mmCIF file with all atom_site columns, C-alpha atoms in Angstrom:
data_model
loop_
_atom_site.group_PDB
_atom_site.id
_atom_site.type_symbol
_atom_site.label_atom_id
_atom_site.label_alt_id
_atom_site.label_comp_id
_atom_site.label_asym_id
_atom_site.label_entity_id
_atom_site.label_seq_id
_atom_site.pdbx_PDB_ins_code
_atom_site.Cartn_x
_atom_site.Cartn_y
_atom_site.Cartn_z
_atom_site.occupancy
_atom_site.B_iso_or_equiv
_atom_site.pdbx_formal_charge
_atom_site.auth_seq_id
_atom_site.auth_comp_id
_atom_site.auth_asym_id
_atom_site.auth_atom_id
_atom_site.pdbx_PDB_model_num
ATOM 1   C CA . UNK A 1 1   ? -15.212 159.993 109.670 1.00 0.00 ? 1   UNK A CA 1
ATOM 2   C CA . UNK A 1 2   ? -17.105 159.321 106.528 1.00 0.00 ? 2   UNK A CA 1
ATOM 3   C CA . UNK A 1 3   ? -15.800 157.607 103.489 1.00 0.00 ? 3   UNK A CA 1
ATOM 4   C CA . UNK A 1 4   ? -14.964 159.619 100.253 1.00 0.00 ? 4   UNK A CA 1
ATOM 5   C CA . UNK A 1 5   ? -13.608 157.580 97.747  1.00 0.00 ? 5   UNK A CA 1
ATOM 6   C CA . UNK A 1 6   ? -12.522 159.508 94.805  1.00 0.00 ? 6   UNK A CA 1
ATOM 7   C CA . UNK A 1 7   ? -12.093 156.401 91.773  1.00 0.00 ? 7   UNK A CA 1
ATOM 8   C CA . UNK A 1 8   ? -12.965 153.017 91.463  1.00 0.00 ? 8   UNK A CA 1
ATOM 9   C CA . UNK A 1 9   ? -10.590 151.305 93.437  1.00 0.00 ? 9   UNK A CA 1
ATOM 10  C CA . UNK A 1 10  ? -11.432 152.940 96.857  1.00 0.00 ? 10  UNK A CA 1
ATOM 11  C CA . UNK A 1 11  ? -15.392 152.824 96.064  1.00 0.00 ? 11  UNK A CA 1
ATOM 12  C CA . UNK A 1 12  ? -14.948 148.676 96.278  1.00 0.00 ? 12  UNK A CA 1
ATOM 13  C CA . UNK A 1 13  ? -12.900 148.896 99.048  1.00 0.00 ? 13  UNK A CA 1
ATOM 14  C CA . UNK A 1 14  ? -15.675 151.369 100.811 1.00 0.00 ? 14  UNK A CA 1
ATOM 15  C CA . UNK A 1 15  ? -18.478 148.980 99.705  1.00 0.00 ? 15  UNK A CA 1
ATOM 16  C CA . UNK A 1 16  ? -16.686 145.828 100.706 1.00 0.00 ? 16  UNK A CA 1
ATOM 17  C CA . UNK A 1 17  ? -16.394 147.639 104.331 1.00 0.00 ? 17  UNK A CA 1
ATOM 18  C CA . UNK A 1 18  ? -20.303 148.796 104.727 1.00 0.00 ? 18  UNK A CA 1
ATOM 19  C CA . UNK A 1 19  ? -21.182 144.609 103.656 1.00 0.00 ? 19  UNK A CA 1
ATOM 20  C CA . UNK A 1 20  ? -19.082 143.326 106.505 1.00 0.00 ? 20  UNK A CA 1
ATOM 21  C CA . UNK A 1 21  ? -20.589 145.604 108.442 1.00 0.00 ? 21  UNK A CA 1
ATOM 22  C CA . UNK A 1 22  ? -24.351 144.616 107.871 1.00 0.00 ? 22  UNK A CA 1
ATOM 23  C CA . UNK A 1 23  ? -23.288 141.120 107.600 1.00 0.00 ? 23  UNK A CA 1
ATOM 24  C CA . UNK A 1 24  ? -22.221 141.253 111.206 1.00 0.00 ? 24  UNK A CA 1
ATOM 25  C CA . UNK A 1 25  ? -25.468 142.625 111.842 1.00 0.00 ? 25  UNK A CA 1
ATOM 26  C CA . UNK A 1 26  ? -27.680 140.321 109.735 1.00 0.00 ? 26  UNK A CA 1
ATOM 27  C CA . UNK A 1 27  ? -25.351 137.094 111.413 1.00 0.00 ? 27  UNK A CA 1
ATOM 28  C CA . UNK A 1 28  ? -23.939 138.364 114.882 1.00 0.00 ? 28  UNK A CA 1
ATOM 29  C CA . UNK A 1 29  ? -20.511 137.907 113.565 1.00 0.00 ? 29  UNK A CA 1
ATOM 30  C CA . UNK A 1 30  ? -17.061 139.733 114.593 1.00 0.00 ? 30  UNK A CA 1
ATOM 31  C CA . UNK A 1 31  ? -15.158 141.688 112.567 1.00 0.00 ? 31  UNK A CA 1
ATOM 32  C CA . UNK A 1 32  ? -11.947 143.681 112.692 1.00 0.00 ? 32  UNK A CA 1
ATOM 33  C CA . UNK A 1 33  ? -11.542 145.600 109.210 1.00 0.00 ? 33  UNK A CA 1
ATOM 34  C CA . UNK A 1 34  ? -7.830  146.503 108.566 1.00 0.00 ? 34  UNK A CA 1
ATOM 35  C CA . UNK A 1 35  ? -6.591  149.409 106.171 1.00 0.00 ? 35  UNK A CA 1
ATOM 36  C CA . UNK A 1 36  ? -3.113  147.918 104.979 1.00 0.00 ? 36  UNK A CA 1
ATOM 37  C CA . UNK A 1 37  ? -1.129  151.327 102.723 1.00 0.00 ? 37  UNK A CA 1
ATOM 38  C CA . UNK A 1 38  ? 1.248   150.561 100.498 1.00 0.00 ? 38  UNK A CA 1
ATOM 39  C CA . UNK A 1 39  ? 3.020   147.301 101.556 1.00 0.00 ? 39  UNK A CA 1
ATOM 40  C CA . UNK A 1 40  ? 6.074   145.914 100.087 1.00 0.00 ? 40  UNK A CA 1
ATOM 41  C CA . UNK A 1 41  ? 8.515   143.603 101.119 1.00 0.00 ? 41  UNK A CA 1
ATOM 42  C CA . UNK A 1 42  ? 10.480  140.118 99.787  1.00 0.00 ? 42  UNK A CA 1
ATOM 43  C CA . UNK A 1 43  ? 8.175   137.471 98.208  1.00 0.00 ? 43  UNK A CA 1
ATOM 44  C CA . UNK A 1 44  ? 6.519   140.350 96.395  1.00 0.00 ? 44  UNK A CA 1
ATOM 45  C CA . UNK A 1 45  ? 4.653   139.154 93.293  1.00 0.00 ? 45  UNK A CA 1
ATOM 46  C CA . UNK A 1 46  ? 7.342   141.064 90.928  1.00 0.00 ? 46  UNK A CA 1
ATOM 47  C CA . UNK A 1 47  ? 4.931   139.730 87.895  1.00 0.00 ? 47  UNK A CA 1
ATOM 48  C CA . UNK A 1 48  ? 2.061   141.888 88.321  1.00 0.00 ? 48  UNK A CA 1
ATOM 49  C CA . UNK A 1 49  ? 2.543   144.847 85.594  1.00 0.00 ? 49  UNK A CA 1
ATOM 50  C CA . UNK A 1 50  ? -0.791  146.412 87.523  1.00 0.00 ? 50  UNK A CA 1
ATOM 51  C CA . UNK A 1 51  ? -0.108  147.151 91.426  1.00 0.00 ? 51  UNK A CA 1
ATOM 52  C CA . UNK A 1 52  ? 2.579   147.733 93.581  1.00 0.00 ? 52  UNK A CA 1
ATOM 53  C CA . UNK A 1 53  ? 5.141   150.056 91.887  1.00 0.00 ? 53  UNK A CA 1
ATOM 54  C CA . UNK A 1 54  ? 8.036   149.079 94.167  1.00 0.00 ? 54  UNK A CA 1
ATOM 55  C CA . UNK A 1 55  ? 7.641   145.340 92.928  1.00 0.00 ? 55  UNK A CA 1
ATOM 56  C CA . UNK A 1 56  ? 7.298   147.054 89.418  1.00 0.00 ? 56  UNK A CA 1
ATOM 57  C CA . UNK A 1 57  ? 10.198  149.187 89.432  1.00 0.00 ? 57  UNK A CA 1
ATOM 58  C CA . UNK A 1 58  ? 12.841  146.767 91.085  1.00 0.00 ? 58  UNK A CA 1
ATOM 59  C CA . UNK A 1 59  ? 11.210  144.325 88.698  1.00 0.00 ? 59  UNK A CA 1
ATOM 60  C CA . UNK A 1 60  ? 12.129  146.879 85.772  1.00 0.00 ? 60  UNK A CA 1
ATOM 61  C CA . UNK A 1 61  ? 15.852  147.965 87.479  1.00 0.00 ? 61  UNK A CA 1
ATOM 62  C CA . UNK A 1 62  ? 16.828  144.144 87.204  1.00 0.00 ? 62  UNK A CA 1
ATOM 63  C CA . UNK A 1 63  ? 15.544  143.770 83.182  1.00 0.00 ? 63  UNK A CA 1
ATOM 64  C CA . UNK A 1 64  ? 17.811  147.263 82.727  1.00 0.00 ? 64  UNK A CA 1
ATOM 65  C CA . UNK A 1 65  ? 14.634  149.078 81.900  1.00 0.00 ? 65  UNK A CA 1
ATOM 66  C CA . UNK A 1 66  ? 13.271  152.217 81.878  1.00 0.00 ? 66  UNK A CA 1
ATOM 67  C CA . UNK A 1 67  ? 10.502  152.811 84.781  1.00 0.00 ? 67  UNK A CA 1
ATOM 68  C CA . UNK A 1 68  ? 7.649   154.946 84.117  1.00 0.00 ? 68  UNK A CA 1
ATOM 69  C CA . UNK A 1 69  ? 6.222   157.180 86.257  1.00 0.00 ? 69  UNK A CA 1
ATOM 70  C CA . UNK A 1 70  ? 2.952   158.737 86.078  1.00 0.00 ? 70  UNK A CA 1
ATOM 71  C CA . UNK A 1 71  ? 2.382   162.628 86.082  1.00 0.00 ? 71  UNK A CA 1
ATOM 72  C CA . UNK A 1 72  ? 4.965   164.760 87.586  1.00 0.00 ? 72  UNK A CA 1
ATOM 73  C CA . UNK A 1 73  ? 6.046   161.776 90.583  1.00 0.00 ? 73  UNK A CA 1
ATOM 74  C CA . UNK A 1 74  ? 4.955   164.209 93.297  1.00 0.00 ? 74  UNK A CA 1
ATOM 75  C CA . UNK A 1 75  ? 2.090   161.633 94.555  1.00 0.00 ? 75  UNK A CA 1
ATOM 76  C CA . UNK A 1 76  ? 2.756   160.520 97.769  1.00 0.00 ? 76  UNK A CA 1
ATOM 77  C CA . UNK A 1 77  ? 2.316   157.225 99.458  1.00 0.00 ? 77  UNK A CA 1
ATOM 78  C CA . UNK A 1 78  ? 3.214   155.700 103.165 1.00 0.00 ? 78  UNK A CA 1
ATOM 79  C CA . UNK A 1 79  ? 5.361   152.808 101.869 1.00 0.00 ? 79  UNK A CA 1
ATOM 80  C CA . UNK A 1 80  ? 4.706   150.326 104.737 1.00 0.00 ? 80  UNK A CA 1
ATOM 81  C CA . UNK A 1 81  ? 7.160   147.335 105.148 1.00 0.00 ? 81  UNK A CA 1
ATOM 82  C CA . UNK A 1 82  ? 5.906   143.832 105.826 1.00 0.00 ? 82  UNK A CA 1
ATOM 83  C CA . UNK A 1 83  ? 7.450   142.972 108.652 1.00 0.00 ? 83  UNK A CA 1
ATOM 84  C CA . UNK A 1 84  ? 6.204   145.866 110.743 1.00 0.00 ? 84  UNK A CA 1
ATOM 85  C CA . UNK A 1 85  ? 2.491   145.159 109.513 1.00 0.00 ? 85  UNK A CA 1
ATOM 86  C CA . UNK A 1 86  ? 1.896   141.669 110.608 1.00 0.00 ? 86  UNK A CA 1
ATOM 87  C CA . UNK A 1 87  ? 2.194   141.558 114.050 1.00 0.00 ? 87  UNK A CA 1
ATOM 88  C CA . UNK A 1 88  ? -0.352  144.221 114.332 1.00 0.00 ? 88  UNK A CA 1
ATOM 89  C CA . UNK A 1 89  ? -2.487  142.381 111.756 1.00 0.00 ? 89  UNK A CA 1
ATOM 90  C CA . UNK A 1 90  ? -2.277  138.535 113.705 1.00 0.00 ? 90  UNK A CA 1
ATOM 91  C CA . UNK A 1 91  ? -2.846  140.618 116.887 1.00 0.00 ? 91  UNK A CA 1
ATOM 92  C CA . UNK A 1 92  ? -6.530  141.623 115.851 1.00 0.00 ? 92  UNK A CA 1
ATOM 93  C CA . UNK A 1 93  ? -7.733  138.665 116.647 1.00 0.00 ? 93  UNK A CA 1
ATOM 94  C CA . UNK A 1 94  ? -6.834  137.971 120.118 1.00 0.00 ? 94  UNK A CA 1
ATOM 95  C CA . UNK A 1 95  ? -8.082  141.781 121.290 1.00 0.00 ? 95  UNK A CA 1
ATOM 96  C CA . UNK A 1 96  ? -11.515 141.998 122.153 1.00 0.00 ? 96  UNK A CA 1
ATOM 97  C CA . UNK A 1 97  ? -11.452 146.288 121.720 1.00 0.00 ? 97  UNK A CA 1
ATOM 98  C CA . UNK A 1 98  ? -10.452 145.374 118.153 1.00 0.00 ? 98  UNK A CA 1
ATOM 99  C CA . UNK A 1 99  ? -13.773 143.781 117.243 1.00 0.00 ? 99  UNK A CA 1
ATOM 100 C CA . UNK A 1 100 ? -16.117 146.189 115.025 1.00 0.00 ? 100 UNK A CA 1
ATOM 101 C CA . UNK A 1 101 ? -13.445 148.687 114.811 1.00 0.00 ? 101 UNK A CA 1
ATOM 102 C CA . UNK A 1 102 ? -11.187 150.184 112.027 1.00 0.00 ? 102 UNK A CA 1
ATOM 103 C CA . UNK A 1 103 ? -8.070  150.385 111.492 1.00 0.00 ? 103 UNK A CA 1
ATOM 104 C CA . UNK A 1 104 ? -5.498  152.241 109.495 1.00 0.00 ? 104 UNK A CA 1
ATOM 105 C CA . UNK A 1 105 ? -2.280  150.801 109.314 1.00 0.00 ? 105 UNK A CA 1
ATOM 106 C CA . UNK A 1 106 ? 1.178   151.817 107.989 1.00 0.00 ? 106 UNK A CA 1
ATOM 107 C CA . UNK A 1 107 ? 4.158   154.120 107.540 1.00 0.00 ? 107 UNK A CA 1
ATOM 108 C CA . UNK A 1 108 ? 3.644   157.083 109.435 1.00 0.00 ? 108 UNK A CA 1
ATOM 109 C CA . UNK A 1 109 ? 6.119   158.945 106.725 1.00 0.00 ? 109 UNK A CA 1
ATOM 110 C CA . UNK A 1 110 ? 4.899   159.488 103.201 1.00 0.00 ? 110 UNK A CA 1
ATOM 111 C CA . UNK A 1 111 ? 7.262   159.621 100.485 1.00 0.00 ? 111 UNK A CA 1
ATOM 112 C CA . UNK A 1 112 ? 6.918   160.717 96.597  1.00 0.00 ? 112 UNK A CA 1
ATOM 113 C CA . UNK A 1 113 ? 7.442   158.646 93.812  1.00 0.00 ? 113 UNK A CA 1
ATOM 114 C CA . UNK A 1 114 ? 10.073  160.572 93.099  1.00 0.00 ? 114 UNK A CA 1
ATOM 115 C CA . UNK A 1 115 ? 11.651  160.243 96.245  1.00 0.00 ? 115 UNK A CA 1
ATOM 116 C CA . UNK A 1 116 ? 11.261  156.766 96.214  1.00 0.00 ? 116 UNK A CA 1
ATOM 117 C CA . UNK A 1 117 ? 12.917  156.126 92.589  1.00 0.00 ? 117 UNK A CA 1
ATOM 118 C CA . UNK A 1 118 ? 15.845  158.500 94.541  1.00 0.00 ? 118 UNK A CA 1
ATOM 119 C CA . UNK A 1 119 ? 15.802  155.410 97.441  1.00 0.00 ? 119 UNK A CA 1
ATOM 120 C CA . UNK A 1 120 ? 15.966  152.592 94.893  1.00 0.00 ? 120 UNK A CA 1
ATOM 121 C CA . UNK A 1 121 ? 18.348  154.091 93.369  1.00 0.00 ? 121 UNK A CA 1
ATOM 122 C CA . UNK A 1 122 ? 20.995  154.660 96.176  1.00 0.00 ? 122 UNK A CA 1
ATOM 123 C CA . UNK A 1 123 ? 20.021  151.129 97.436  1.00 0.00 ? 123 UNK A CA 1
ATOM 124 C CA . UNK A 1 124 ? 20.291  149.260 94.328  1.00 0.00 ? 124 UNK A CA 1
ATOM 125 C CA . UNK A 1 125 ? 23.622  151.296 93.069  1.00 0.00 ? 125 UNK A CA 1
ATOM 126 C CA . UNK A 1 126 ? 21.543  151.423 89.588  1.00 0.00 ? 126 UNK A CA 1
ATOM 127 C CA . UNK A 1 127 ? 21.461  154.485 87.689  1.00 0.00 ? 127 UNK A CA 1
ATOM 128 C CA . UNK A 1 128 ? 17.439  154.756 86.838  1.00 0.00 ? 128 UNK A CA 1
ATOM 129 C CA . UNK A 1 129 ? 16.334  155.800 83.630  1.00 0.00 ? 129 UNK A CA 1
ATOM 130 C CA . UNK A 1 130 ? 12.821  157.712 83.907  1.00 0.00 ? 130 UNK A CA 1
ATOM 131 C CA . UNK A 1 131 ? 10.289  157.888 81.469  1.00 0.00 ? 131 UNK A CA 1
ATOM 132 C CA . UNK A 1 132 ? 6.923   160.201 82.492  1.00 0.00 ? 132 UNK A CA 1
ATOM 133 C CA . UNK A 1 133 ? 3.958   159.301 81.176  1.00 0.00 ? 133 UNK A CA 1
ATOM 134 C CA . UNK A 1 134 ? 0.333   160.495 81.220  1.00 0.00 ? 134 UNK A CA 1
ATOM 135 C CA . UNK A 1 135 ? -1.218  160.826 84.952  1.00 0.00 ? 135 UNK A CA 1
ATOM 136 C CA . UNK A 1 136 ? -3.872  158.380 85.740  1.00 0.00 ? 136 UNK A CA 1
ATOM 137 C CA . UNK A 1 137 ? -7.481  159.007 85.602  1.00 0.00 ? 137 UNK A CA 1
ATOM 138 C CA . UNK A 1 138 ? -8.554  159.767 88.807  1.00 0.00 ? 138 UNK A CA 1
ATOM 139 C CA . UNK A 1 139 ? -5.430  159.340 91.107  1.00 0.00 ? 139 UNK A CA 1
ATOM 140 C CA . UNK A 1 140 ? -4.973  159.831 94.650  1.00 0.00 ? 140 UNK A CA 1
ATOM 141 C CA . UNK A 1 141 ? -2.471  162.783 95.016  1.00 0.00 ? 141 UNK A CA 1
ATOM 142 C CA . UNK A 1 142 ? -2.208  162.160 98.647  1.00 0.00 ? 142 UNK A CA 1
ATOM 143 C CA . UNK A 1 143 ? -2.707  158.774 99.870  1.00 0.00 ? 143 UNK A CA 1
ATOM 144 C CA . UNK A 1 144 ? -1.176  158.741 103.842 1.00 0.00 ? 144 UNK A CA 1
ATOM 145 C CA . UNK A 1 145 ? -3.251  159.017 106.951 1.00 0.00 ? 145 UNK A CA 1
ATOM 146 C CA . UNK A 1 146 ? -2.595  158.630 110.934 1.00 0.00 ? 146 UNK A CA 1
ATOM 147 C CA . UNK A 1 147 ? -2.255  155.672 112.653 1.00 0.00 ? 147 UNK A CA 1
ATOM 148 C CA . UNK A 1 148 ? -2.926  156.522 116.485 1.00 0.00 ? 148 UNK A CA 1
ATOM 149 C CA . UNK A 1 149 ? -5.655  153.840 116.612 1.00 0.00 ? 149 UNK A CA 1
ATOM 150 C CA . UNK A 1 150 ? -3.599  150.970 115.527 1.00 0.00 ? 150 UNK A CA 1
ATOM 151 C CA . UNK A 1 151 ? -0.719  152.094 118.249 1.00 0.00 ? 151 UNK A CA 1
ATOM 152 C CA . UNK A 1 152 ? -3.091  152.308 120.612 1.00 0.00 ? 152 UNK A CA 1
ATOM 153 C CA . UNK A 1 153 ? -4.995  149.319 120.215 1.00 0.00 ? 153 UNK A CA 1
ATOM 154 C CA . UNK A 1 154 ? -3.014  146.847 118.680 1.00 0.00 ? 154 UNK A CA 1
ATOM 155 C CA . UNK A 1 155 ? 0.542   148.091 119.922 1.00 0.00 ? 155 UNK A CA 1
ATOM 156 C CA . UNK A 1 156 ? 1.419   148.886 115.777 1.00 0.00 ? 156 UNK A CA 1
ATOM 157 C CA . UNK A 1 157 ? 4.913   150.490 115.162 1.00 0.00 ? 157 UNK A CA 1
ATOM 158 C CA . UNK A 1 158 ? 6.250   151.713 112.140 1.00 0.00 ? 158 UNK A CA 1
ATOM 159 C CA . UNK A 1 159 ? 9.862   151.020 112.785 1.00 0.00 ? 159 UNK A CA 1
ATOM 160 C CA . UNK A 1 160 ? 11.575  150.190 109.549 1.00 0.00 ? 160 UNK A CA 1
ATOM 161 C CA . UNK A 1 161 ? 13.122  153.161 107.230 1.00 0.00 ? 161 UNK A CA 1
ATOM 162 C CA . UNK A 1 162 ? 12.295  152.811 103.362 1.00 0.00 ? 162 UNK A CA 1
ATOM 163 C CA . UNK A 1 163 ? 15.682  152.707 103.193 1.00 0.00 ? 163 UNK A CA 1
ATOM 164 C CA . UNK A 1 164 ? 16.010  149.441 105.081 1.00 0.00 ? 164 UNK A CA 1
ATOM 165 C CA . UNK A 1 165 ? 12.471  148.094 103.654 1.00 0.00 ? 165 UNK A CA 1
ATOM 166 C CA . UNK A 1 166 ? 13.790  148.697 100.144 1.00 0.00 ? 166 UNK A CA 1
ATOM 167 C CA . UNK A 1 167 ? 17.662  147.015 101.046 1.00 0.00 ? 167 UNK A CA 1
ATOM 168 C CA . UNK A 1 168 ? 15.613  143.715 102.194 1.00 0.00 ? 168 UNK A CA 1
ATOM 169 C CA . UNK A 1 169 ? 13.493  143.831 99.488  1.00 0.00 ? 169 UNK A CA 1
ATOM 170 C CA . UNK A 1 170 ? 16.166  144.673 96.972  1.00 0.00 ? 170 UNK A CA 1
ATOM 171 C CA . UNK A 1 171 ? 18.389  141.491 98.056  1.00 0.00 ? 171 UNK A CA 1
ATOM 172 C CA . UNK A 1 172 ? 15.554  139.273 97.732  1.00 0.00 ? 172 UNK A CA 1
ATOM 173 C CA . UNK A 1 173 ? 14.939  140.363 94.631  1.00 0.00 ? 173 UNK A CA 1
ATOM 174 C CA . UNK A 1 174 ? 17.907  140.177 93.378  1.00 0.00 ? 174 UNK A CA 1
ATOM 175 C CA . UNK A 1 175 ? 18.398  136.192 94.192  1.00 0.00 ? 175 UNK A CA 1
ATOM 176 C CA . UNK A 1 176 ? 15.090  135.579 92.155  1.00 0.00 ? 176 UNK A CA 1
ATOM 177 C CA . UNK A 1 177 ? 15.966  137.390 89.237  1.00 0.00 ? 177 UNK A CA 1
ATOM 178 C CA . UNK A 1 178 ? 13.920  139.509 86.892  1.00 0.00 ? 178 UNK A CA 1
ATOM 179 C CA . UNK A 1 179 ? 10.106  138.195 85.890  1.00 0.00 ? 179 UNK A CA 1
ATOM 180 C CA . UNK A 1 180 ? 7.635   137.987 82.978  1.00 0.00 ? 180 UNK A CA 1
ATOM 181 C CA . UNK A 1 181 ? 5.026   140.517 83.422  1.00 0.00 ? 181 UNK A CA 1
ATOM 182 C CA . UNK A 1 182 ? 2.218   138.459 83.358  1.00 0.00 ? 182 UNK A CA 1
ATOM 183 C CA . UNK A 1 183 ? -0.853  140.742 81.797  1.00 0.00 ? 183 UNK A CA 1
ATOM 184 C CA . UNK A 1 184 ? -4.662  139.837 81.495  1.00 0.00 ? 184 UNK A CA 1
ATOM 185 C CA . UNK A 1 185 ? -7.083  140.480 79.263  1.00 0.00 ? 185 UNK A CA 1
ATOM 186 C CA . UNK A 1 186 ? -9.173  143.351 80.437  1.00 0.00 ? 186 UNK A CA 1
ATOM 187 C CA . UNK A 1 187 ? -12.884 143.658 79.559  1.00 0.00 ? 187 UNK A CA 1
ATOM 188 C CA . UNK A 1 188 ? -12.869 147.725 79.862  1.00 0.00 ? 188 UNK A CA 1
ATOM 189 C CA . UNK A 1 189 ? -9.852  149.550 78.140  1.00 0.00 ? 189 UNK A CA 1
ATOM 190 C CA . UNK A 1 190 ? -10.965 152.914 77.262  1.00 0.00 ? 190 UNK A CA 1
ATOM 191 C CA . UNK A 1 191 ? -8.869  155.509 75.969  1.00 0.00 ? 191 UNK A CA 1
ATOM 192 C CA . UNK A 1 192 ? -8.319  156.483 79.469  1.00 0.00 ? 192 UNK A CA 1
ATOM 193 C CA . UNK A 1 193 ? -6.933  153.363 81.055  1.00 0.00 ? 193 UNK A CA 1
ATOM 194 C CA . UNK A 1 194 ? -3.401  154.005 81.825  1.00 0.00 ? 194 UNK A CA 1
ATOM 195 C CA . UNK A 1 195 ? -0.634  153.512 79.010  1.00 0.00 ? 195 UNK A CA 1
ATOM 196 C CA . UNK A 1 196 ? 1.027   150.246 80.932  1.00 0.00 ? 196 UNK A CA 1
ATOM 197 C CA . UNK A 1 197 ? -2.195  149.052 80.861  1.00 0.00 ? 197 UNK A CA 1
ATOM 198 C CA . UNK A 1 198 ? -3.295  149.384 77.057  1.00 0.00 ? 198 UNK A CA 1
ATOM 199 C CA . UNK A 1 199 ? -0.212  149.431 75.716  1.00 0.00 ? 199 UNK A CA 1
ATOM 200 C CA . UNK A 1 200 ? 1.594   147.043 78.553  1.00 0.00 ? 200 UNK A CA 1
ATOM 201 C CA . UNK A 1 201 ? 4.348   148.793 78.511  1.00 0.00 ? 201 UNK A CA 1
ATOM 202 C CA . UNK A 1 202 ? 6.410   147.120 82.229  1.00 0.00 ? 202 UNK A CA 1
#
């Protein structure tokens, strides 16, 4: 099935896919190109203000922060626990049908952001304050495929609950204490860029 990425983000990731697969061309070498959605887990870099909003929003629960959402919080994602991804990813390399092939990999359930901030809550025992802010440019709506492939192939299985994920993660979390958001300088911030961006808001 053709690629058809729809912002900037998923156009490198397409591109970075097509080189490795002329480079194995060009230089006879293997490849196995993995499709990791959403993964969270403890050891989570909680000081990154720009990716991965459940490292984002525990980091804001433990600062007693608001958590901002963007649009209406009806986006969905597969929320896809370490622990159930690695096996599958270490095992690529020891299965010979696994070389030149893709693979998605992740939660076979997709859950809002909503529903998510609903999760947190109930795990943490926090009341979550919600602020919504302005959608992002571009956003994937729906971002949750299949994974028969990767069950097939490289035995994958998707067996830990966001519930249980987030409990883990939440513990962890809580013995390393709130962090810094640690924020770059960006070289494009137009007056689209999201609002945690330009204004860094986490």
């Amino acid at each position: 099935m053709p690629t058809r990425p729809e912002d900037i983000y998923g156009i490198s990731k397409a591109s970075s896919e097509k080189a490795v697969e002329i480079l194995s061309k060009v230089h006879g070498m293997e490849y196995v190109i993995i499709r990791p959605h959403n993964v969270y887990g403890p050891r989570q870099n909680m000081a990154d203000p720009y990716r991965n909003v459940i490292a984002i929003f525990m980091n804001r629960i433990l600062q007693g922060k608001a958590i901002y959402i963007y649009g209406d919080g009806e986006q969905k994602r597969a929320f896809s626990y370490v622990s159930d991804m690695i096996p599958a990813i270490a095992e690529t390399g020891f299965i010979r049908s696994a070389n030149g092939e893709i693979f998605n990999l992740g939660s076979d359930t997709p859950f809002t952001i909503n529903n998510l901030v609903k999760t947190l809550s109930e795990v943490s025992g926090k009341k979550i304050a919600i602020e919504h802010i302005k959608s992002r440019p571009q956003e994937v709506k729906l971002a949750y495929c299949k994974h028969d492939k990767a069950k097939r192939i490289l035995k994958f299985s998707d067996k830990t609950k966001l519930s249980q994920g987030l409990l883990e993660m939440w513990k962890w979390a809580l013995g390393r204490g709130s962090q810094t958001p640690k924020y770059i300088d960006l070289e494009i911030l137009g007056k689209e860029a999201p609002l945690t961006w330009k204004n860094r808001l986490i």
